[in-house]
Short mmCIF file of C-alpha atoms and ligand atoms in Angstrom, two decimals:
data_model
loop_
_atom_site.label_atom_id
_atom_site.label_comp_id
_atom_site.label_asym_id
_atom_site.label_seq_id
_atom_site.Cartn_x
_atom_site.Cartn_y
_atom_site.Cartn_z
CA UNK A 161 58.28 48.17 -8.63
CA UNK A 162 60.29 49.04 -5.55
CA UNK A 163 59.22 52.70 -5.77
CA UNK A 164 55.55 51.71 -5.92
CA UNK A 165 55.87 49.38 -2.93
CA UNK A 166 57.59 52.06 -0.88
CA UNK A 167 54.95 54.68 -1.74
CA UNK A 168 52.08 52.32 -0.97
CA UNK A 169 53.69 51.21 2.28
CA UNK A 170 54.13 54.79 3.48
CA UNK A 171 50.47 55.47 2.60
CA UNK A 172 48.87 52.25 3.90
CA UNK A 173 50.97 51.00 6.79
CA UNK A 174 51.16 52.87 10.10
CA UNK A 175 54.13 55.15 10.09
CA UNK A 176 56.00 53.60 13.04
CA UNK A 177 59.27 52.73 11.32
CA UNK A 178 62.01 54.80 9.70
CA UNK A 179 62.68 52.36 6.86
CA UNK A 180 65.67 52.20 4.54
CA UNK A 181 64.76 52.69 0.86
CA UNK A 182 65.12 49.01 -0.09
CA UNK A 183 62.49 46.40 -0.89
CA UNK A 184 63.67 42.86 -0.34
CA UNK A 185 62.29 39.98 -2.29
CA UNK A 186 64.42 36.92 -1.56
CA UNK A 187 67.04 35.61 0.82
CA UNK A 188 69.39 32.65 1.18
CA UNK A 189 71.91 32.19 3.98
CA UNK A 190 73.52 35.55 4.71
CA UNK A 191 72.44 37.04 1.38
CA UNK A 192 69.40 39.11 0.42
CA UNK A 193 68.22 40.30 -2.98
CA UNK A 194 66.09 43.37 -3.59
CA UNK A 195 63.38 43.80 -6.22
CA UNK A 196 65.96 45.20 -8.65
CA UNK A 197 68.02 42.01 -8.35
CA UNK A 198 70.82 43.66 -6.31
CA UNK A 199 72.59 41.35 -3.86
CA UNK A 200 73.34 42.31 -0.25
CA UNK A 201 75.22 40.65 2.58
CA UNK A 202 72.98 40.75 5.66
CA UNK A 203 74.61 41.36 9.05
CA UNK A 204 71.34 42.30 10.73
CA UNK A 205 69.51 39.00 10.17
CA UNK A 206 66.13 40.55 10.89
CA UNK A 207 67.63 41.90 14.15
CA UNK A 208 69.17 38.70 15.48
CA UNK A 209 66.24 36.61 14.25
CA UNK A 210 67.38 34.56 11.25
CA UNK A 211 70.24 32.85 13.11
CA UNK A 212 70.29 29.97 10.61
CA UNK A 213 70.21 32.40 7.70
CA UNK A 214 67.41 33.13 5.27
CA UNK A 215 65.34 30.34 3.72
CA UNK A 216 67.09 27.58 5.66
CA UNK A 217 66.23 24.41 3.69
CA UNK A 218 65.61 22.11 6.68
CA UNK A 219 63.43 24.66 8.46
CA UNK A 220 61.56 25.34 5.21
CA UNK A 221 60.93 21.62 4.78
CA UNK A 222 59.55 21.25 8.33
CA UNK A 223 57.31 24.30 7.83
CA UNK A 224 55.94 22.93 4.53
CA UNK A 225 55.29 19.49 5.98
CA UNK A 226 53.66 20.79 9.15
CA UNK A 227 51.56 23.34 7.23
CA UNK A 228 50.12 20.48 5.21
CA UNK A 229 49.37 18.49 8.35
CA UNK A 230 48.12 20.85 11.08
CA UNK A 231 48.67 24.59 11.61
CA UNK A 232 46.52 25.49 14.59
CA UNK A 233 43.90 24.06 16.93
CA UNK A 234 44.13 26.34 20.04
CA UNK A 235 45.43 25.53 23.48
CA UNK A 236 42.11 23.92 24.39
CA UNK A 237 43.77 20.75 23.09
CA UNK A 238 47.10 18.94 23.21
CA UNK A 239 49.45 18.84 20.23
CA UNK A 240 52.66 16.87 19.79
CA UNK A 241 54.99 19.55 18.34
CA UNK A 242 54.35 21.94 21.27
CA UNK A 243 55.23 19.27 23.82
CA UNK A 244 58.27 18.20 21.82
CA UNK A 245 59.62 21.76 21.77
CA UNK A 246 58.93 22.22 25.49
CA UNK A 247 60.82 19.02 26.22
CA UNK A 248 63.78 20.12 24.07
CA UNK A 249 63.96 23.55 25.73
CA UNK A 250 63.80 22.05 29.20
CA UNK A 251 66.45 19.41 28.46
CA UNK A 252 68.80 22.16 27.25
CA UNK A 253 68.24 24.75 30.00
CA UNK A 254 67.77 25.31 33.74
CA UNK A 255 64.00 25.37 33.31
CA UNK A 256 61.22 22.94 34.26
CA UNK A 257 58.25 24.59 32.53
CA UNK A 258 57.56 26.66 29.44
CA UNK A 259 54.83 29.10 28.44
CA UNK A 260 54.56 29.76 24.70
CA UNK A 261 53.85 33.22 23.31
CA UNK A 262 54.36 34.92 19.95
CA UNK A 263 57.03 37.55 20.52
CA UNK A 264 59.65 38.86 22.88
CA UNK A 265 57.30 41.41 24.39
CA UNK A 266 54.73 38.69 25.08
CA UNK A 267 57.32 36.39 26.62
CA UNK A 268 58.33 39.26 28.92
CA UNK A 269 54.67 40.03 29.69
CA UNK A 270 54.30 36.43 30.80
CA UNK A 271 57.42 36.71 32.96
CA UNK A 272 56.22 39.93 34.61
CA UNK A 273 52.77 38.45 35.25
CA UNK A 274 54.33 35.28 36.65
CA UNK A 275 56.55 37.29 39.03
CA UNK A 276 53.61 39.32 40.32
CA UNK A 277 51.46 36.22 40.79
CA UNK A 278 54.25 34.22 42.43
CA UNK A 279 54.85 36.99 44.91
CA UNK A 280 51.19 37.66 45.60
CA UNK A 281 50.43 33.98 46.18
CA UNK A 282 53.26 33.75 48.73
CA UNK A 283 53.33 37.17 50.37
CA UNK A 284 49.96 38.81 49.65
CA UNK A 285 49.23 42.02 47.70
CA UNK A 286 51.61 44.97 47.36
CA UNK A 287 54.77 43.06 46.46
CA UNK A 288 54.73 43.78 42.72
CA UNK A 289 57.69 46.03 41.98
CA UNK A 290 60.14 44.98 39.28
CA UNK A 291 63.65 46.37 39.10
CA UNK A 292 64.90 46.81 35.53
CA UNK A 293 67.94 48.50 34.03
CA UNK A 294 68.57 51.84 32.39
CA UNK A 295 68.98 51.47 28.61
CA UNK A 296 67.29 48.07 28.74
CA UNK A 297 64.82 46.94 26.10
CA UNK A 298 61.98 44.55 26.87
CA UNK A 299 59.32 45.26 24.22
CA UNK A 300 56.59 47.65 23.16
CA UNK A 301 53.42 46.43 24.88
CA UNK A 302 52.32 48.66 27.74
CA UNK A 303 53.87 46.56 30.50
CA UNK A 304 57.10 45.82 28.61
CA UNK A 305 57.60 49.41 27.48
CA UNK A 306 57.12 50.36 31.12
CA UNK A 307 59.77 47.77 32.02
CA UNK A 308 62.09 49.28 29.40
CA UNK A 309 64.49 51.80 30.93
CA UNK A 310 64.46 54.25 28.02
CA UNK A 311 62.65 57.59 28.06
CA UNK A 312 62.19 57.60 24.25
CA UNK A 313 60.19 54.36 24.42
CA UNK A 314 57.88 55.79 27.14
CA UNK A 315 57.30 59.09 25.36
CA UNK A 316 53.58 59.75 24.79
CA UNK A 317 52.21 56.65 26.53
CA UNK A 318 51.62 57.90 30.08
CA UNK A 319 50.48 56.67 32.45
CA UNK A 320 52.90 53.77 32.39
CA UNK A 321 52.20 50.46 34.11
CA UNK A 322 53.00 50.92 37.79
CA UNK A 323 55.85 49.37 39.69
CA UNK A 324 58.96 49.47 37.46
CA UNK A 325 62.16 50.92 38.91
CA UNK A 326 65.17 51.60 36.70
CA UNK A 327 68.73 51.40 37.94
CA UNK A 328 72.08 51.68 36.09
CA UNK A 329 73.14 48.48 34.32
CA UNK A 330 76.00 46.51 35.83
CA UNK A 331 75.74 48.12 39.28
CA UNK A 332 75.10 45.72 42.16
CA UNK A 333 74.86 48.58 44.65
CA UNK A 334 72.11 50.24 42.62
CA UNK A 335 70.02 47.08 42.66
CA UNK A 336 70.71 46.59 46.37
CA UNK A 337 69.52 50.13 47.08
CA UNK A 338 66.41 49.73 44.91
CA UNK A 339 65.19 46.50 46.52
CA UNK A 340 62.35 47.03 48.99
CA UNK A 341 59.77 44.77 50.63
CA UNK A 342 57.65 45.49 47.53
CA UNK A 343 60.15 44.00 45.05
CA UNK A 344 59.06 40.77 43.33
CA UNK A 345 61.55 40.54 40.46
CA UNK A 346 64.75 41.77 38.86
CA UNK A 347 64.60 41.77 35.06
CA UNK A 348 67.88 42.03 33.17
CA UNK A 349 69.52 41.23 29.82
CA UNK A 350 72.80 39.24 30.02
CA UNK A 351 74.04 41.59 27.29
CA UNK A 352 72.02 44.72 26.56
CA UNK A 353 71.11 44.54 22.88
CA UNK A 354 69.22 47.70 21.97
CA UNK A 355 71.13 49.46 24.75
CA UNK A 356 74.33 49.21 22.68
CA UNK A 357 75.72 45.69 23.14
CA UNK A 358 76.69 46.35 26.75
CA UNK A 359 78.08 43.36 28.62
CA UNK A 360 77.44 42.85 32.32
CA UNK A 361 80.25 41.54 34.55
CA UNK A 362 80.26 38.01 35.94
CA UNK A 363 80.39 39.42 39.48
CA UNK A 364 77.32 41.50 38.77
CA UNK A 365 75.22 38.49 37.78
CA UNK A 366 76.57 36.41 40.65
CA UNK A 367 75.62 39.18 43.10
CA UNK A 368 72.16 39.57 41.54
CA UNK A 369 71.62 35.84 41.94
CA UNK A 370 72.58 35.98 45.61
CA UNK A 371 70.44 39.04 46.33
CA UNK A 372 67.40 37.52 44.64
CA UNK A 373 67.80 34.15 46.32
CA UNK A 374 68.18 35.73 49.76
CA UNK A 375 64.92 37.69 49.38
CA UNK A 376 62.89 35.25 47.27
CA UNK A 377 62.86 37.74 44.41
CA UNK A 378 62.60 36.19 40.93
CA UNK A 379 65.64 36.75 38.76
CA UNK A 380 64.45 37.07 35.16
CA UNK A 381 66.90 36.99 32.26
CA UNK A 382 65.62 38.53 29.06
CA UNK A 383 67.42 36.37 26.48
CA UNK A 384 65.16 37.39 23.63
CA UNK A 385 68.21 38.65 21.75
CA UNK A 386 71.10 36.81 23.43
CA UNK A 387 69.51 33.36 23.31
CA UNK A 388 69.63 30.68 20.60
CA UNK A 389 73.38 30.55 20.08
CA UNK A 390 73.88 34.25 19.46
CA UNK A 391 76.65 34.68 22.04
CA UNK A 392 78.40 31.35 21.32
CA UNK A 393 76.49 29.21 23.82
CA UNK A 394 72.87 28.15 23.38
CA UNK A 395 71.87 30.66 26.09
CA UNK A 396 74.05 33.56 27.27
CA UNK A 397 73.45 32.72 30.94
CA UNK A 398 75.60 29.58 30.49
CA UNK A 399 78.62 31.90 30.40
CA UNK A 400 77.62 33.71 33.60
CA UNK A 401 77.95 30.88 36.09
CA UNK A 402 74.43 31.47 37.42
CA UNK A 403 70.94 30.42 36.40
CA UNK A 404 67.87 32.64 36.51
CA UNK A 405 64.42 31.67 37.85
CA UNK A 406 62.82 32.77 34.62
CA UNK A 407 64.16 33.31 31.10
CA UNK A 408 62.46 34.74 28.05
CA UNK A 409 63.19 33.82 24.46
CA UNK A 410 61.86 34.91 21.09
CA UNK A 411 63.73 36.45 18.15
CA UNK A 412 65.76 33.51 16.77
CA UNK A 413 63.68 30.75 18.33
CA UNK A 414 61.65 30.33 15.11
CA UNK A 415 64.33 31.65 12.72
CA UNK A 416 61.75 34.21 11.56
CA UNK A 417 58.50 32.51 12.44
CA UNK A 418 56.77 34.37 15.27
CA UNK A 419 57.31 32.54 18.54
CA UNK A 420 58.22 33.59 22.06
CA UNK A 421 58.70 31.49 25.16
CA UNK A 422 58.95 32.03 28.88
CA UNK A 423 60.93 29.35 30.68
CA UNK A 424 60.77 28.98 34.45
CA UNK A 425 61.79 26.78 37.33
CA UNK A 426 59.06 24.53 38.74
CA UNK A 427 58.94 26.67 41.87
CA UNK A 428 58.29 29.90 39.96
CA UNK A 429 56.03 28.30 37.36
CA UNK A 430 53.59 26.91 39.93
CA UNK A 431 52.10 30.42 40.24
CA UNK A 432 50.48 29.97 36.82
CA UNK A 433 47.30 27.91 37.09
CA UNK A 434 44.47 27.35 34.57
CA UNK A 435 43.13 30.80 33.63
CA UNK A 436 46.23 32.74 34.80
CA UNK A 437 47.49 33.43 31.34
CA UNK A 438 46.78 32.45 27.74
CA UNK A 439 47.55 33.12 24.11
CA UNK A 440 45.48 32.07 21.10
CA UNK A 441 48.47 31.54 18.86
CA UNK A 442 50.98 30.60 21.55
CA UNK A 443 52.78 27.38 20.65
CA UNK A 444 50.90 26.35 17.52
CA UNK A 445 52.01 23.13 15.84
CA UNK A 446 53.39 25.11 12.90
CA UNK A 447 55.73 27.42 14.80
CA UNK A 448 56.76 24.88 17.42
CA UNK A 449 57.67 22.31 14.76
CA UNK A 450 59.84 24.94 13.08
CA UNK A 451 61.40 26.03 16.38
CA UNK A 452 62.20 22.43 17.32
CA UNK A 453 64.19 22.08 14.10
CA UNK A 454 65.96 25.41 14.74
CA UNK A 455 66.81 24.38 18.31
CA UNK A 456 68.04 20.97 17.17
CA UNK A 457 70.48 22.55 14.71
CA UNK A 458 71.71 25.39 16.95
CA UNK A 459 72.19 23.37 20.13
CA UNK A 460 74.61 21.01 18.40
CA UNK A 461 78.00 21.46 20.13
CA UNK A 462 79.90 21.58 16.80
CA UNK A 463 77.57 24.31 15.56
CA UNK A 464 78.09 26.38 18.72
CA UNK A 465 81.84 25.89 18.63
CA UNK A 466 81.79 27.18 15.04
CA UNK A 467 79.87 30.27 16.24
CA UNK A 468 82.56 30.94 18.84
CA UNK A 469 85.37 30.53 16.27
CA UNK A 470 83.68 32.74 13.69
CA UNK A 471 82.88 35.28 16.41
CA UNK A 472 86.51 35.43 17.49
CA UNK A 473 87.62 35.97 13.91
CA UNK A 474 85.06 38.74 13.41
CA UNK A 475 85.99 40.44 16.70
CA UNK A 476 89.66 40.42 15.64
CA UNK A 477 88.72 42.15 12.40
CA UNK A 478 86.67 44.71 14.36
CA UNK A 479 89.56 45.31 16.77
CA UNK A 480 91.80 45.85 13.77
CA UNK A 481 89.33 48.43 12.41
CA UNK A 482 89.29 50.12 15.83
CA UNK A 483 93.09 50.40 15.75
CA UNK A 484 93.11 51.72 12.18
CA UNK A 485 90.34 54.27 12.76
CA UNK A 486 90.90 55.25 16.36
CA UNK A 487 89.67 58.78 15.64
CA UNK A 488 86.20 57.44 14.79
CA UNK A 489 85.92 54.21 16.81
CA UNK A 490 85.91 54.13 20.58
CA UNK A 491 85.52 50.40 21.27
CA UNK A 492 85.12 46.95 19.69
CA UNK A 493 83.30 44.37 21.80
CA UNK A 494 80.82 41.52 22.03
CA UNK A 495 80.36 37.81 22.59
CA UNK A 496 79.99 35.13 19.95
CA UNK A 497 78.26 36.76 16.98
CA UNK A 498 76.71 39.62 18.92
CA UNK A 499 79.35 42.23 18.20
CA UNK A 500 79.67 45.98 18.09
CA UNK A 501 81.80 48.95 17.22
CA UNK A 502 81.11 51.92 19.42
CA UNK A 503 81.75 55.08 17.47
CA UNK A 504 82.76 58.49 18.74
CA UNK A 505 79.71 60.03 16.99
CA UNK A 506 76.40 58.96 15.41
CA UNK A 507 76.52 55.80 13.27
CA UNK A 508 73.72 56.50 10.82
CA UNK A 509 75.99 57.73 8.00
CA UNK A 510 78.13 54.60 8.24
CA UNK A 511 75.03 52.38 8.04
CA UNK A 512 73.68 54.33 5.03
CA UNK A 513 76.99 54.17 3.15
CA UNK A 514 77.39 50.46 3.85
CA UNK A 515 73.89 49.84 2.51
CA UNK A 516 74.78 51.70 -0.71
CA UNK A 517 77.67 49.23 -1.03
CA UNK A 518 75.43 46.21 -0.46
CA UNK A 519 76.31 45.63 3.19
CA UNK A 520 73.49 45.60 5.73
CA UNK A 521 74.47 46.59 9.26
CA UNK A 522 72.58 48.32 12.02
CA UNK A 523 73.12 51.14 14.48
CA UNK A 524 71.66 51.08 17.96
CA UNK A 525 71.84 53.52 20.82
CA UNK A 526 72.89 56.29 18.36
CA UNK A 527 76.59 55.50 18.24
CA UNK A 528 76.88 51.71 18.33
CA UNK A 529 77.23 49.74 15.10
CA UNK A 530 75.74 46.35 15.90
CA UNK A 531 76.62 43.16 14.04
CA UNK A 532 74.29 40.20 14.48
CA UNK A 533 74.75 38.17 11.27
CA UNK A 534 73.25 34.75 10.71
CA UNK A 535 75.31 32.33 12.81
CA UNK A 536 76.20 30.45 9.61
CA UNK A 537 78.17 33.44 8.31
CA UNK A 538 81.45 32.65 6.53
CA UNK A 539 84.85 34.29 6.98
CA UNK A 540 84.63 35.59 3.40
CA UNK A 541 81.38 37.36 4.25
CA UNK A 542 82.96 38.81 7.39
CA UNK A 543 85.90 40.01 5.28
CA UNK A 544 83.54 41.67 2.83
CA UNK A 545 81.80 43.54 5.65
CA UNK A 546 85.02 44.50 7.43
CA UNK A 547 86.61 45.69 4.15
CA UNK A 548 83.51 47.74 3.33
CA UNK A 549 83.58 49.29 6.80
CA UNK A 550 87.24 50.11 6.29
CA UNK A 551 86.44 51.87 2.99
CA UNK A 552 83.50 53.80 4.45
CA UNK A 553 85.46 54.90 7.52
CA UNK A 554 88.34 56.03 5.27
CA UNK A 555 85.86 58.07 3.19
CA UNK A 556 84.56 59.72 6.36
CA UNK A 557 88.08 60.47 7.56
CA UNK A 558 89.15 61.76 4.16
C1 PLP B 287 63.64 42.45 20.54
C2 PLP B 287 63.64 42.37 22.01
C3 PLP B 287 62.44 42.31 22.75
C4 PLP B 287 61.08 42.48 22.11
O1 PLP B 287 60.77 41.45 21.24
P1 PLP B 287 59.52 41.62 20.22
O2 PLP B 287 59.45 40.28 19.56
O3 PLP B 287 59.85 42.74 19.29
O4 PLP B 287 58.33 41.92 21.05
C5 PLP B 287 62.53 42.13 24.11
N1 PLP B 287 63.72 42.02 24.73
C6 PLP B 287 64.88 42.07 24.06
C7 PLP B 287 66.17 41.91 24.80
C8 PLP B 287 64.89 42.26 22.68
O5 PLP B 287 66.04 42.33 22.02
#
């Protein structure tokens, strides 16, 4: 069964992914089962997507009920669930307005378009440059891959969209130097996800805020991965002491249903007028009803406090692993349940061996083992993963 699916997939689906040889059939909480009935503990969660775990019963119920009522009518009309979600997002963030999209890339596209339009409306043409960071990740559409500061993502897609300038992450001076009279926005992740779980300093974000405010440059936080409770607060920017002008969300917003959102202050958002931007599927009743339920559960203060506690416990276990395997591990770090072990060498073998033992983890930026489990993960599940890592690292040392 699994063999047939894998063969057909390789033959019929565009060959854009290096997939692991597993076919999943079912999930519940932090567990997945493959077509052979094998159980796995999932610390990837669809890449920081299923923050409430797989098949969350309350989300499933909302999806079933809404699917039987109304799935889609287009943005030619008003629908209640879309407005309800917008209201919830605004109540819980710095923002005054929301644009709904279907993915992280699309949310970032909207943010980039908004920044260009905002600047053009106020200052005329030519002020369209966006400063982004080296090793950032913002998506795979043409504009967002151009925004992404990684050569391997650009490879083969020249010419890129004009106007993106990459500077080293966490360097205020580099941003200062890169700003010109043509700059309309600075786009940055509070913690670089794909770039290896790199954490920016508080001073860095404070300085970016000041620079952007002084020059009327929009500060855009890409919280596609860090948002929705991942780092222990609903949004990661809450821990930075500054607010952006624009923030993008996606990944966990629908707990697996495709939804993205761009949130903006009233001042920035005014640049979008009827006809500026659109999306057929953006903010359908089905996905917004699901996302409202997800947001309701995650933004509960007890839930978030639990994420911080569990995250601390997990980080302690990772630090312990770092101390026990200092020849292989360079660093243990992260916030909330966005955690990482930076290895001395490539992490692929560790990921492969963990998978053979029923533990799903992920490696990003070659050498960084990334852990983004469902936020409902238990200490027993963390122990299972940490113990498995211990065994695998011992094997590699031995
Ligand atoms: C995943 C990710 C994106 C892209 O999201 P898609 O839904 O795959 O388009 C953008 N930014 C960040 C920070 C991400 O982690």
